[in-house]
């Protein structure tokens, strides 16, 4: 049941780190740095089994955090959920042949999730119109009890009206995240009424040529990197 009476949560728990954020946006970025940087994060009870997914390694050319090209690309998870219009959405079928970014987060997140989606939205807006129409950006909620199709749609439209929001059964969402090496723990209600939810720390970029995730971006990747990489990803090229 949707908890409309819950207060705005002040804590989030990034997948794989159990980090709980009570800080403002600036300090959240520092916390994100501690929670990211691997191709697979998870825990024993809700984590991913993607430890065999090894990212390609290369010497950094500058101090800017960039995407990681994966040696073993991820297959697109077979997720069938509900979109913001209340319709059934098959991730594999609906995004087939399209450059696609997938992120697991939740709308009540005070810092990392909105910043991640905002960075993508800004970078997408710099693309030519034709390329914007090709790109699919999919936000899968990790807090489906509160993120109804209606509330998820309202939140995403503030980022980009073309962003796709998906919600549904948590176990299904958790399994889809696990297929991408992302561990999500179920939301927990604490004694003070706060809801502690988890979110991913990775954005997976699927190329249109084979519908596999070839590039992984962590939460601390700046908007400039998305601006540089999206034109290549849309064309099916690696950054």
Tab-separated table of C-alpha atoms in Angstrom, residues 12 14 17 19-37 65 103 109-119 199-201 218-224 226:
chain	number	residue	atom	x	y	z
A	12	UNK	CA	19.302	6.680	1.405
A	14	UNK	CA	23.316	3.111	-1.969
A	17	UNK	CA	27.592	0.326	0.641
A	19	UNK	CA	25.494	4.408	3.100
A	20	UNK	CA	22.783	6.522	4.781
A	21	UNK	CA	22.676	10.078	3.643
A	22	UNK	CA	21.476	12.954	5.834
A	23	UNK	CA	23.641	15.501	4.098
A	24	UNK	CA	23.047	18.146	1.480
A	25	UNK	CA	23.926	17.675	-2.155
A	26	UNK	CA	27.566	18.689	-1.895
A	27	UNK	CA	28.418	16.165	0.827
A	28	UNK	CA	26.413	13.463	-0.936
A	29	UNK	CA	28.882	13.486	-3.796
A	30	UNK	CA	31.713	12.682	-1.417
A	31	UNK	CA	29.707	9.747	-0.064
A	32	UNK	CA	29.007	8.539	-3.567
A	33	UNK	CA	32.721	8.345	-4.247
A	34	UNK	CA	33.027	5.759	-1.480
A	35	UNK	CA	30.150	3.702	-2.830
A	36	UNK	CA	31.164	3.469	-6.478
A	37	UNK	CA	33.927	2.391	-8.791
A	65	UNK	CA	35.716	10.439	-13.428
A	103	UNK	CA	19.409	3.487	-13.693
A	109	UNK	CA	16.214	10.199	-2.688
A	110	UNK	CA	17.483	13.605	-1.509
A	111	UNK	CA	20.703	13.728	-3.487
A	112	UNK	CA	22.292	11.080	-5.708
A	113	UNK	CA	19.264	9.978	-7.766
A	114	UNK	CA	18.026	13.443	-8.809
A	115	UNK	CA	21.572	14.609	-9.548
A	116	UNK	CA	22.266	11.556	-11.706
A	117	UNK	CA	19.085	12.011	-13.726
A	118	UNK	CA	19.631	15.762	-14.019
A	119	UNK	CA	23.115	15.237	-15.449
A	199	UNK	CA	19.582	2.842	-4.927
A	200	UNK	CA	22.110	1.815	-7.510
A	201	UNK	CA	25.365	3.648	-7.991
A	218	UNK	CA	29.136	5.718	-11.597
A	219	UNK	CA	27.220	8.331	-9.630
A	220	UNK	CA	30.142	10.744	-9.475
A	221	UNK	CA	30.500	11.058	-13.260
A	222	UNK	CA	29.998	14.749	-14.117
A	223	UNK	CA	27.589	16.081	-16.703
A	224	UNK	CA	30.489	16.988	-19.032
A	226	UNK	CA	27.749	12.491	-20.533
